Coordinates of C-alpha atoms in Angstrom, one line a residue:
M1 CA 65.7 43.7 24.3
N2 CA 63.5 41.8 21.8
V3 CA 65.2 40.0 19.0
P4 CA 62.1 38.8 17.1
D5 CA 63.8 37.2 14.1
A6 CA 65.9 35.1 16.4
R7 CA 62.9 34.3 18.7
Q8 CA 64.9 35.6 21.6
I9 CA 65.0 38.2 24.3
A10 CA 68.5 39.6 24.9
V11 CA 69.4 40.5 28.4
V12 CA 71.7 43.6 28.5
D13 CA 73.7 45.0 31.4
L14 CA 73.0 48.7 31.2
E15 CA 76.2 49.6 33.1
T16 CA 78.6 47.7 30.9
R17 CA 76.4 47.8 27.8
T18 CA 77.0 44.2 27.1
Q19 CA 74.6 41.3 26.5
V20 CA 74.8 39.0 29.5
A21 CA 72.2 36.4 28.5
S22 CA 69.5 35.5 26.0
W23 CA 66.2 33.8 26.6
T24 CA 64.3 31.7 24.0
V25 CA 60.6 30.9 24.5
L26 CA 60.0 27.7 22.5
D27 CA 57.2 27.5 20.0
L28 CA 56.5 31.2 20.0
R29 CA 57.7 33.7 17.4
A30 CA 57.5 37.4 16.5
N31 CA 57.9 38.9 20.0
F32 CA 57.5 42.7 19.7
P33 CA 55.9 44.6 22.6
M34 CA 57.6 44.3 26.0
A35 CA 57.2 46.0 29.4
L36 CA 58.5 45.5 32.9
V37 CA 55.9 45.1 35.6
D38 CA 56.3 47.8 38.4
S39 CA 58.5 45.8 40.8
G40 CA 60.8 44.9 37.9
S41 CA 60.6 41.2 38.8
V42 CA 58.3 40.3 35.9
L43 CA 58.8 41.0 32.2
A44 CA 55.7 41.0 30.0
T45 CA 56.2 40.3 26.3
V46 CA 53.7 39.6 23.6
F47 CA 54.3 37.2 20.7
R48 CA 52.3 37.4 17.5
S49 CA 52.7 33.8 16.3
P50 CA 50.8 32.4 18.0
A51 CA 49.3 35.4 19.8
R52 CA 50.4 35.0 23.4
L53 CA 51.1 37.3 26.4
V54 CA 54.0 35.7 28.2
L55 CA 55.2 36.7 31.7
L56 CA 58.8 35.9 32.5
D57 CA 60.8 36.1 35.7
S58 CA 63.2 39.0 35.0
K59 CA 66.0 37.4 36.9
N60 CA 66.3 34.1 35.0
G61 CA 63.8 34.1 32.1
A62 CA 61.6 31.4 33.6
M63 CA 58.0 31.5 32.2
R64 CA 55.5 32.4 34.9
E65 CA 52.4 32.7 32.6
N66 CA 51.5 32.0 29.0
L67 CA 48.1 33.5 28.1
E68 CA 46.1 33.9 24.9
T69 CA 45.8 37.4 23.6
C70 CA 44.8 39.3 20.5
D71 CA 46.5 39.1 17.1
D72 CA 49.0 41.8 15.9
A73 CA 49.9 43.3 19.3
D74 CA 51.4 46.8 19.1
D75 CA 52.0 47.6 22.7
V76 CA 51.8 46.2 26.3
F77 CA 51.8 48.2 29.5
F78 CA 51.3 47.7 33.2
D79 CA 48.8 49.8 35.2
S80 CA 50.2 49.9 38.7
K81 CA 47.1 51.4 40.3
R82 CA 44.8 48.6 39.1
H83 CA 47.5 45.9 38.9
R84 CA 46.6 45.0 35.4
I85 CA 48.5 44.4 32.2
Y86 CA 47.0 45.8 29.0
V87 CA 47.8 44.7 25.4
S88 CA 46.8 47.0 22.5
C89 CA 46.3 45.4 19.1
G90 CA 46.0 46.7 15.6

């Protein structure tokens, strides 16, 4: 779950409905859109300040990629057929 004001992603156990961890990505703020890649092993999240698409390991929060993207991202999704991640911006 994104916590943009805290610059964090909260990791929540859906069975117990409790927060089990939080991940902070240094020097990036205003994380809003977020999506799991098909396998569930990668979390894609988009930051607005600066505008970056970040791919995190969903098991431990380790950064796999940090890519430039468009400003003011509204959504991010994964196309499993084409194996692409799309970011829509406003």
